[in-house]
Structure formats: structure tokens, C-alpha cells
CSV table of C-alpha atoms in Angstrom, one decimal:
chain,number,residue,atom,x,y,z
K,26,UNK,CA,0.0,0.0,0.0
K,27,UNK,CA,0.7,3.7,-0.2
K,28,UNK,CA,2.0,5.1,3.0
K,29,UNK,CA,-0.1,8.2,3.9
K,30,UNK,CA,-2.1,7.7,0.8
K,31,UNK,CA,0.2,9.6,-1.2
K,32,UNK,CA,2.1,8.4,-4.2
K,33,UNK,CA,4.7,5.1,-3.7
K,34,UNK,CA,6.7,3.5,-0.5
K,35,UNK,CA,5.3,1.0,2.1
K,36,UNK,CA,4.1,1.7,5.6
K,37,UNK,CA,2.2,0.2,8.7
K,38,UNK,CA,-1.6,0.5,7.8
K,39,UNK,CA,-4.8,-0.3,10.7
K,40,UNK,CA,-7.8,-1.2,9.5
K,41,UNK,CA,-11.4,-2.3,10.8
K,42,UNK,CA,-13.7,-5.0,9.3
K,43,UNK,CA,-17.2,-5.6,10.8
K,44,UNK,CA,-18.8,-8.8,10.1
K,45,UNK,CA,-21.8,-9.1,8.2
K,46,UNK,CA,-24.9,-9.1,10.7
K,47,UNK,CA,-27.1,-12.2,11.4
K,48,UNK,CA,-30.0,-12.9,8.7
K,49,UNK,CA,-33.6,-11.7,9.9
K,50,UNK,CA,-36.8,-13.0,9.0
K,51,UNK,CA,-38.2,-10.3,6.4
K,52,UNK,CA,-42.2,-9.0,7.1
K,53,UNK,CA,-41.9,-7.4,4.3
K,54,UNK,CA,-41.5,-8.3,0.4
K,55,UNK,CA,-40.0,-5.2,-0.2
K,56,UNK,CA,-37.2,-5.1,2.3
K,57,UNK,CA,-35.5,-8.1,0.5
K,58,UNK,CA,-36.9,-8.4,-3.4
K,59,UNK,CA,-36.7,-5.9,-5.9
K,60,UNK,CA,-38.6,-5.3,-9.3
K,61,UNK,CA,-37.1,-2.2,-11.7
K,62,UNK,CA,-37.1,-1.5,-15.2
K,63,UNK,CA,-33.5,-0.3,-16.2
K,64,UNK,CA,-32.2,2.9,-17.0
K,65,UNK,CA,-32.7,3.7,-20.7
K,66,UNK,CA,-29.1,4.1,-21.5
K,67,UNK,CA,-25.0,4.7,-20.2
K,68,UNK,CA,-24.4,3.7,-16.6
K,69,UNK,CA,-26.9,0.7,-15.9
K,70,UNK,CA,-28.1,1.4,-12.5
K,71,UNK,CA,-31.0,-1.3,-11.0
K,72,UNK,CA,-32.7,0.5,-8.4
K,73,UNK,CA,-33.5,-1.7,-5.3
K,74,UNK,CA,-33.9,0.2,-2.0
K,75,UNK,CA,-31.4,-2.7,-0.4
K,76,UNK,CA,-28.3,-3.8,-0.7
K,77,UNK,CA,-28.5,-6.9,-3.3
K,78,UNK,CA,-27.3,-10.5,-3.2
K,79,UNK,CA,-28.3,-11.4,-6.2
K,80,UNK,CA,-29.8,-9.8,-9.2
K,81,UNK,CA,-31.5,-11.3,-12.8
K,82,UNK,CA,-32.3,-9.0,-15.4
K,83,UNK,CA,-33.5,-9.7,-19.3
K,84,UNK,CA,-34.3,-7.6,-22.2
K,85,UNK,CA,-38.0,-7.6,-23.0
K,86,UNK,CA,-38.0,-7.3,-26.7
K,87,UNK,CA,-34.9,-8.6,-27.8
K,88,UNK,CA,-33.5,-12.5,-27.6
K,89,UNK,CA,-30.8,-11.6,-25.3
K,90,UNK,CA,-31.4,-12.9,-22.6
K,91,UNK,CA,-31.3,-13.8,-19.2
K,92,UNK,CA,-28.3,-12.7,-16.9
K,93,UNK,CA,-27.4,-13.6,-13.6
K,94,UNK,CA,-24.7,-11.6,-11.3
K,95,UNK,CA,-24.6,-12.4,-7.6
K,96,UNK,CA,-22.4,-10.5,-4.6
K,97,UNK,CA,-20.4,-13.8,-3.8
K,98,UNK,CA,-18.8,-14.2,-7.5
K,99,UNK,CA,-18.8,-10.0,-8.3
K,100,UNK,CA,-18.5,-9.4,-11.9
K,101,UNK,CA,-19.2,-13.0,-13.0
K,102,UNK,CA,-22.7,-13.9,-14.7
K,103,UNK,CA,-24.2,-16.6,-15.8
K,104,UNK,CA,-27.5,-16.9,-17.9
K,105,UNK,CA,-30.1,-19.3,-16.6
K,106,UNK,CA,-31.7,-19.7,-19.9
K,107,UNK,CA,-27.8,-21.8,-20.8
K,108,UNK,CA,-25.7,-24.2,-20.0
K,109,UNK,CA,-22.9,-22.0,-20.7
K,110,UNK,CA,-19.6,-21.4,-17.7
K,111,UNK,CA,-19.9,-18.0,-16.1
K,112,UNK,CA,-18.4,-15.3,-18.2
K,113,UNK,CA,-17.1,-11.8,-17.0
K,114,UNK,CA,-18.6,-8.4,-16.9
K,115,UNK,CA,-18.7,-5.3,-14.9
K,116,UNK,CA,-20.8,-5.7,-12.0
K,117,UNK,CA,-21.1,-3.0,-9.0
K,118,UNK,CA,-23.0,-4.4,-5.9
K,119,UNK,CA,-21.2,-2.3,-3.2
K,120,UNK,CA,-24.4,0.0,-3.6
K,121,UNK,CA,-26.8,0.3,-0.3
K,122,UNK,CA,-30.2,1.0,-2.6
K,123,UNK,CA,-28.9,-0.8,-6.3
K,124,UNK,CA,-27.1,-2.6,-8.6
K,125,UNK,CA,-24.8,-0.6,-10.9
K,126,UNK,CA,-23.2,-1.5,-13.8
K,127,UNK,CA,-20.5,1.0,-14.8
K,128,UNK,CA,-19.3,-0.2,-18.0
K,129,UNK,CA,-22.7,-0.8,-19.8
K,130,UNK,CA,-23.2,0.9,-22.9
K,131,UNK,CA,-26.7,1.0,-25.4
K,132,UNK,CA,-30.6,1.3,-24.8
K,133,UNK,CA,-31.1,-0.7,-21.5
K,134,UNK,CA,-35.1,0.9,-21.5
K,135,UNK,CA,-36.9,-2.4,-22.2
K,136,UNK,CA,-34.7,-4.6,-19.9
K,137,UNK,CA,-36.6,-5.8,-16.5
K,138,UNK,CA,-34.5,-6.4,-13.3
K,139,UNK,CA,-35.5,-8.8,-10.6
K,140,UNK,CA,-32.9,-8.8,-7.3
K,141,UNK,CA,-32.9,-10.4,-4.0
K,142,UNK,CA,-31.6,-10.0,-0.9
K,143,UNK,CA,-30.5,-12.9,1.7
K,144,UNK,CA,-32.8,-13.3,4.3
K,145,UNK,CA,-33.6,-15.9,6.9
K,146,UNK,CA,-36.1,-18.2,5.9
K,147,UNK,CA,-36.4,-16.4,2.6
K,148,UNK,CA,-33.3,-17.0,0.2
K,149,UNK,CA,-29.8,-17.7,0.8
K,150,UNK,CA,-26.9,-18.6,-1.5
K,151,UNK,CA,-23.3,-20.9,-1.4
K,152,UNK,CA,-20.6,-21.0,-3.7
K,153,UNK,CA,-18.7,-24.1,-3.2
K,154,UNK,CA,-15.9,-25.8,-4.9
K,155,UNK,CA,-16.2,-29.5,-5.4
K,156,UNK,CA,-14.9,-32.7,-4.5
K,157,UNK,CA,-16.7,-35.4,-6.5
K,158,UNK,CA,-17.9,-37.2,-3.9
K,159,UNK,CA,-20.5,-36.8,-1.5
K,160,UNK,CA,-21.2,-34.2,1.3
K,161,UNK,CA,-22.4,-31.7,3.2
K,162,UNK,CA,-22.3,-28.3,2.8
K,163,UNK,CA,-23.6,-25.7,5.3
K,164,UNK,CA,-25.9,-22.5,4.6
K,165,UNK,CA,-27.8,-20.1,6.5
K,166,UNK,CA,-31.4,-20.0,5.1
K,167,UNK,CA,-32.4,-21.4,8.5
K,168,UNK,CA,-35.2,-22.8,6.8
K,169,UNK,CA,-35.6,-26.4,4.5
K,170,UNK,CA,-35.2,-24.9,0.9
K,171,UNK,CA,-38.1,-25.6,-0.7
K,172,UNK,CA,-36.4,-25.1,-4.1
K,173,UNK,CA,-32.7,-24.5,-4.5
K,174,UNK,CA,-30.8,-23.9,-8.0
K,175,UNK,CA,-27.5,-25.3,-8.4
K,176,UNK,CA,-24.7,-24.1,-11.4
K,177,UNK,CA,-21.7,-24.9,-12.6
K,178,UNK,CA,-19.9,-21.6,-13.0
K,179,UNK,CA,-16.7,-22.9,-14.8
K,180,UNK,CA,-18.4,-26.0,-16.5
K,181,UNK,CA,-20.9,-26.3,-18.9
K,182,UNK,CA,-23.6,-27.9,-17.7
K,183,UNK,CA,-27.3,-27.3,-16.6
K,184,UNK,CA,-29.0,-25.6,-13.5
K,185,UNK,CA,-29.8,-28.5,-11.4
K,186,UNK,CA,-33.4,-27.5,-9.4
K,187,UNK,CA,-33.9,-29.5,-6.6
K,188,UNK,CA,-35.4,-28.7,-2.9
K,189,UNK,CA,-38.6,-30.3,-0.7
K,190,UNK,CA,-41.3,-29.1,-3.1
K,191,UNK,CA,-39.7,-30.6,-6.0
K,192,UNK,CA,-41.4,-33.9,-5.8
K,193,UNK,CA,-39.9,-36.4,-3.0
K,194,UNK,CA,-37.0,-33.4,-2.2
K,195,UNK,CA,-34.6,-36.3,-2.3
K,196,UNK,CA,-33.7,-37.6,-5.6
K,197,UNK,CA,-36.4,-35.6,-8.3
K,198,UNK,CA,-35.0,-32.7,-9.9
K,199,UNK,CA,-35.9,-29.9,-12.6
K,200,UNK,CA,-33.7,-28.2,-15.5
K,201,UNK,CA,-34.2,-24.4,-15.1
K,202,UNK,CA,-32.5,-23.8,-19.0
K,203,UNK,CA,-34.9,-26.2,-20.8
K,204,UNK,CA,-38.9,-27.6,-20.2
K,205,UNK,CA,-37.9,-30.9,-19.3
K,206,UNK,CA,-40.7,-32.7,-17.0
K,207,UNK,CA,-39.7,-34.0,-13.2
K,208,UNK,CA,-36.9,-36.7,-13.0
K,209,UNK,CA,-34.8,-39.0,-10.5
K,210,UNK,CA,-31.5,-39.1,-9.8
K,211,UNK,CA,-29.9,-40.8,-7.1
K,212,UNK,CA,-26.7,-38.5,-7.3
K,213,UNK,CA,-27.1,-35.2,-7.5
K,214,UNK,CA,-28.2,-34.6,-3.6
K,215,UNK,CA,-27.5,-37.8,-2.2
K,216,UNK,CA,-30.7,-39.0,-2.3
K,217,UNK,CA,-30.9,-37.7,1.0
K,218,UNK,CA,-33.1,-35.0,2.0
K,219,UNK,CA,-32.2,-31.0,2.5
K,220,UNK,CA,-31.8,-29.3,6.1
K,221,UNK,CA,-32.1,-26.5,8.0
K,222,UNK,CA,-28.6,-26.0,7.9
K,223,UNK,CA,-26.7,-28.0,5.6
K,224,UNK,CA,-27.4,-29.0,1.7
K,225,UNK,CA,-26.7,-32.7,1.0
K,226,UNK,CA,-24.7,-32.8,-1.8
K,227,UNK,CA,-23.9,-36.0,-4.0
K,228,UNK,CA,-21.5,-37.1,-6.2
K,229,UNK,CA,-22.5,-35.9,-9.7
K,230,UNK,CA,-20.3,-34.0,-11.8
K,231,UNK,CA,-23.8,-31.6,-11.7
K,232,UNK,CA,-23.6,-30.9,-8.5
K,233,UNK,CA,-19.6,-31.4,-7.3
K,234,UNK,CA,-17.3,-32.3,-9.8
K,235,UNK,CA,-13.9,-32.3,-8.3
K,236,UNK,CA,-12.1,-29.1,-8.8
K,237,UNK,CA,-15.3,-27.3,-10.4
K,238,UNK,CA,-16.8,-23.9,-8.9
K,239,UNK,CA,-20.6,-23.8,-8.4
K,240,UNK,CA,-23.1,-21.1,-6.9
K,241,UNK,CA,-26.4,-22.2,-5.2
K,242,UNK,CA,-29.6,-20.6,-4.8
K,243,UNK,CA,-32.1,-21.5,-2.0
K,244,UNK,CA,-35.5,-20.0,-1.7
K,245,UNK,CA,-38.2,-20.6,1.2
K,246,UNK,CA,-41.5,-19.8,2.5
K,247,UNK,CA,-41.7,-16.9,4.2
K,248,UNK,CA,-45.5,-16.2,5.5
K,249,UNK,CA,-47.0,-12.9,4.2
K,250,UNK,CA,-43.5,-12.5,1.8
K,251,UNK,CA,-42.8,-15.4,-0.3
K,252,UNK,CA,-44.8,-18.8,-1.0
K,253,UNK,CA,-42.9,-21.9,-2.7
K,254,UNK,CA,-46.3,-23.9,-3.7
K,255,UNK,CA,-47.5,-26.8,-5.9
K,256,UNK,CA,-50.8,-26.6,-7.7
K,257,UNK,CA,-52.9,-29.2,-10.0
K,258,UNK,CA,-54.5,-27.5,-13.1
K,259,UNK,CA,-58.2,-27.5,-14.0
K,260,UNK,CA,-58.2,-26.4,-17.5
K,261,UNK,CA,-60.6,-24.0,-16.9
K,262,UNK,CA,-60.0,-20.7,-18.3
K,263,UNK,CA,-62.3,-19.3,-15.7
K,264,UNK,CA,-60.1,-17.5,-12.9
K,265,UNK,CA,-59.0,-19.8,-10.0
K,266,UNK,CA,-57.2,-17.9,-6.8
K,267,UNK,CA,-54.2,-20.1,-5.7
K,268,UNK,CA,-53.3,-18.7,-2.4
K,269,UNK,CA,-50.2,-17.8,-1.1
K,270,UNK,CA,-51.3,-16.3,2.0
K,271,UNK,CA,-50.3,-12.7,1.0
K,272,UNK,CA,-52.1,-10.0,2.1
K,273,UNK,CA,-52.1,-8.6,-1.4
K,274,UNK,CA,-51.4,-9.8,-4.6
K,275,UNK,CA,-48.1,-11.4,-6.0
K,276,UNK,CA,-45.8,-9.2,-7.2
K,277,UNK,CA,-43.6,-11.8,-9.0
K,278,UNK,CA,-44.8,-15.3,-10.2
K,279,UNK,CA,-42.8,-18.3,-11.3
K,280,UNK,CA,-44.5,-21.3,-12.8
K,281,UNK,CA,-43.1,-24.6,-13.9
K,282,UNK,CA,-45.0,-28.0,-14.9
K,283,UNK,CA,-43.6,-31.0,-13.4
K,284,UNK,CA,-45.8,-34.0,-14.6
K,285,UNK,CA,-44.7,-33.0,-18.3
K,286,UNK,CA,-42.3,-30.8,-20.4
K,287,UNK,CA,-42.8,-27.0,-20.1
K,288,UNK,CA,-41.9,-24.0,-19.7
K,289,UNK,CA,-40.6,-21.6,-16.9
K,290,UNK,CA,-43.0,-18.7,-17.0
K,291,UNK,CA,-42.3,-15.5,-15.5
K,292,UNK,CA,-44.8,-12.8,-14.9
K,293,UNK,CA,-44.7,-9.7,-12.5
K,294,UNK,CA,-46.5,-6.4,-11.6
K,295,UNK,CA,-44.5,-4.1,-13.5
K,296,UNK,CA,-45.0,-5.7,-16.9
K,297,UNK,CA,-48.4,-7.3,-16.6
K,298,UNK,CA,-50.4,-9.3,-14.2
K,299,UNK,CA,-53.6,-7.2,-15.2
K,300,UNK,CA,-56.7,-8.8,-16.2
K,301,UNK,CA,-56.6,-9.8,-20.2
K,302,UNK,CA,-53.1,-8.8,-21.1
K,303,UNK,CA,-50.0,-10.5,-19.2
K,304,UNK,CA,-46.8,-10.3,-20.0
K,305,UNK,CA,-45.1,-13.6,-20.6
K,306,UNK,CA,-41.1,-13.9,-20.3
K,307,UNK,CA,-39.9,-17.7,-20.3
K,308,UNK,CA,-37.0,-18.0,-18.0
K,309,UNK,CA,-35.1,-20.7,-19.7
K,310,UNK,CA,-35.6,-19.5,-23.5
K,311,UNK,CA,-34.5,-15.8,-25.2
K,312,UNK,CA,-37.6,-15.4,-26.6
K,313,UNK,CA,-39.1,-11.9,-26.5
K,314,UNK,CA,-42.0,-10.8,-24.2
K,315,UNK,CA,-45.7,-12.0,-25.7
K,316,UNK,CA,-48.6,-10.9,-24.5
K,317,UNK,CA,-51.9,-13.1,-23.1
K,318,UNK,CA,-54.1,-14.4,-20.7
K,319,UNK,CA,-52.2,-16.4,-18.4
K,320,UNK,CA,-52.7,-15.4,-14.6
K,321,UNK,CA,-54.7,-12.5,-12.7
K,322,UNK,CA,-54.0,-10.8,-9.5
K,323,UNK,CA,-55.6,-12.0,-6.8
K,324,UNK,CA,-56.0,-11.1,-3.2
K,325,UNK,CA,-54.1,-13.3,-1.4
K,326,UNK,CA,-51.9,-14.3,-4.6
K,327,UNK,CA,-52.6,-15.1,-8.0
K,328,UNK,CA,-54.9,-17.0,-10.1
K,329,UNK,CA,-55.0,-19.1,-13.0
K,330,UNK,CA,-56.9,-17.7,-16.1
K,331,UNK,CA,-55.7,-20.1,-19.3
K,332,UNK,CA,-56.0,-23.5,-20.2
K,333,UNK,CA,-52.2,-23.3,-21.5
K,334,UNK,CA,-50.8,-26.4,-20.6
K,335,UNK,CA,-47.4,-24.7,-19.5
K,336,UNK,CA,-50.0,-22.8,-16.4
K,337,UNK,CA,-53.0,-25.0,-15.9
K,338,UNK,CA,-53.6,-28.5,-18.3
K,339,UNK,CA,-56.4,-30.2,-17.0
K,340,UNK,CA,-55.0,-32.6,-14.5
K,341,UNK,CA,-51.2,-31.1,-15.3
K,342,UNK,CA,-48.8,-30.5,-11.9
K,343,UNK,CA,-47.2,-27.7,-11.3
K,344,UNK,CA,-44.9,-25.6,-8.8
K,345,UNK,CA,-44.8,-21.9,-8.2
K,346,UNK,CA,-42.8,-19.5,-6.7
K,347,UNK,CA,-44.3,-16.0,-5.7
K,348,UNK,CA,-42.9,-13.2,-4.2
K,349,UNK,CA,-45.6,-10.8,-2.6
């Protein structure tokens, strides 16, 4: 270092570093998840009101998408609509309120940010290297994660979605980047179920090759702020309230079918969730946003209002993930 912050030399330096606090149990969505449309060009700044953990944002009209920075890796993204290895980019998340991105250049206007902060009970994240064979790795969500996303950052390989309401929790898993339906595999968490406190981890090159880097997401229910939930469609485009015990409507819905191949549908408040127009972004394709009649705001959470076999078949399972 610089002694006396001045130009070259060496010198003695003190300095103070204050741990980061202990995770609380949010009461409110808004303290730890974030919706913002970008700024329409230069300095990409994501406005959250929070310092973020981790942050996925998508263009809304173009096929470039989705990208995925997170505080634990810094300038590193991966897309969860690829199996591509994380790539590098400038990513600024020393912010107390947003996410800035100094570097970014163009028309950033119709891009949609979505950004999370750790909570307790709510969502946590661990970036682990692995070993290739099987173990346990600790976290702090203090809850069971109901769903948890696993990566490869320096492999290319799929996101791996696991967690309790992913079928028996244990062996069935999920592919965020394609519509493949619910499957079994003994190896990627051990066939052994998640904890409180530590992720069960097997011995798949998915989920720990030896020597590769990964990041993991876990998400929870949090009552009032989040819901995890499974739902059995009707086939009825007449509306029908699934209720994630908010005291308003969802602010951010996630839909996936299990039973059968589909896709990941993402809706939220600040493009759509009105009555006859949503707006439909796919998660694990590039495709641009459409417009329909998918799901309408309800009180409590959302409601199905299609017979679109990716939202509500007749008969079809699916999971959800809302964010109030």
C-alpha cells in the first residue's frame, strides 16, 4: 500500500472490518426483493432500496437474454436460460439501494430487473468448490429450501433444481434452461433430504465435480413474503385464486410443470399481471416478451386464467414460486 495515501513506499496500515450481521426473518416483500425497469441508456443502474445479493435481469424485446450476477462471485454472470460457464462483466453491488453496472453501454429501457436480498427463511446462497464425492455443505437460510438452483460456474452444464417441493426433495429434480418434466437421480443430492442447515450434496459431476466452482440458490416460505407452492391444473380458463397467503397480490410469479415438459413462465406487476393482457417472459428460453391471458391478480396471490398447458392443463402439476 501507499503510505499516507500519497504516491509510492510501504508503511504500517490499521484497519477495521465488521462482520456481516445475522439474517432476519423479512415481514416485508419489499425489504429483500426488488422489481425495476433499467435505466434507458449509459451507466446501468437497477434501483433496489437494499443492498442486493443477487440480481436477474433480461431484455424484454430482444432474444438476449437472461443474466445472472450475484455478490459472492462479483463481476461474473451466468444466464439461466444456458448451460454456458460463467463469463465476466462489470458488476457493481457495493451499492446500499442498487445494482450498478459502470461499464454498460446501449438502450437498457426495455430490460426488467429482478434482485434479491439474503434473508432468513427467505433466500440464501453458497458457492462451493467440489470434491466429487458426497457431502455436506452448510448454509444459513435457516429454513428447508423448498427449491434451491444449483450451477456450474466454470463447466458447462445445466442448472440443477432440486429442494422439498420438487417432488420427494430427495432424488427428483428440474432443469431451469430447458422444459424438461420432473426426473430421478440418485446422485445429485444424495438421495438424502435437505436441512435446515446444511445442503446434501452427491457425487455428480452436476452438482460437485472435483475441482469445479458452483453457486447455489435456495429459496423458502416466508408467510406474508414469499410462497414456494405446488398446484394441480383444472383447464378451466375461468379464474382460479391459488393462495399464497399474502395480504395482497403477487408481485412476481414463477410457474413450472412437473408431470410433463414446459416451460418456466415468469410474470410480475411491472409488466403485466392485469386482467386480459400479461406479459409472458420464459425464463429458460431468449424469446421476446408475448402478451396473453395467463394469470390474474388475486388477493391473497394469483390466479390461473388459461388453459395453456405450460400454467394450468387439465389434470397437469405444477410448482410456483411467488414473491408478494
Amino acid at each position: 500500500g501507499s503510505a499516507g495515501g500519497g504516491g509510492g513506499g510501504s508503511g504500517t496500515f490499521i484497519y477495521m472490518a465488521i462482520r456481516r450481521g445475522g439474517m432476519q426473518t423479512p415481514t416485508a416483500a419489499t425489504d429483500v426483493f426488488a422489481i425495476d425497469l433499467a435505466d434507458a441508456s449509459g451507466t446501468y443502474t437497477a434501483q433496489s432500496g437494499f443492498p442486493v445479493d443477487t440480481i436477474i435481469y433480461g431484455g424484454r424485446t430482444g432474444t438476449d437474454k437472461f443474466y445472472n450476477f450475484n455478490r459472492l462471485t462479483g463481476s461474473k454472470y451466468l444466464k439461466p436460460n444456458t448451460t454456458d460457464a460463467e463469463s465476466s462483466y462489470s458488476a457493481d453491488f457495493d451499492k446500499m439501494d442498487s445494482v450498478q453496472f459502470p461499464s454498460s453501454t446501449g438502450d437498457y429501457s426495455n430490460y426488467i430487473n429482478y434482485m434479491w436480498k439474503r434473508a432468513r427463511g427467505y433466500f440464501d446462497m453458497v458457492a462451493y468448490s467440489g470434491t466429487g464425492s458426497a457431502r455436506t455443505i452448510s448454509h444459513n437460510l435457516g429454513a428447508v429450501p423448498e427449491m434451491m438452483w444449483i450451477k456450474g460456474r466454470d463447466q458447462t452444464a445445466s442448472w440443477i433444481v432440486g429442494g422439498s417441493a420438487i417432488g420427494n426433495g430427495t432424488t427428483n429434480f428440474l432443469i431451469l434452461n430447458n422444459t424438461s418434466a420432473m426426473s430421478a437421480n440418485t446422485s445429485y443430492f444424495n438421495n438424502t433430504a435437505q436441512t435446515s442447515s446444511v445442503l446434501n450434496i452427491g457425487a455428480s459431476a452436476a452438482t460437485n465435480n472435483s475441482g469445479s466452482n458452483y453457486i447455489t440458490y435456495l429459496f423458502a416460505t416466508v408467510a406474508g413474503v414469499s410462497k414456494v407452492g405446488s398446484y394441480t391444473g383444472n383447464g378451466s380458463s375461468t379464474a382460479r385464486t391459488i393462495d399464497c397467503g399474502f395480504s395482497s397480490g403477487a408481485r412476481f410469479v414463477l410457474i413450472k410443470r412437473t408431470d410433463s415438459t414446459g416451460n418456466w413462465f415468469l410474470f410480475d406487476t411491472e409488466r403485466g399481471i392485469t386482467s386480459g393482457d400479461d406479459k409472458l417472459l420464459q425464463l429458460n428460453k431468449t424469446n421476446a416478451e408475448a402478451s396473453g391471458q395467463y394469470i390474474d391478480a388475486a388477493s391473497s396471490g394469483f390466479a390461473t386464467r388459461t388453459t395453456d398447458g405450460d400454467v394450468n392443463a387439465s389434470g397437469g402439476s405444477y410448482i410456483f414460486y411467488a414473491i408478494a
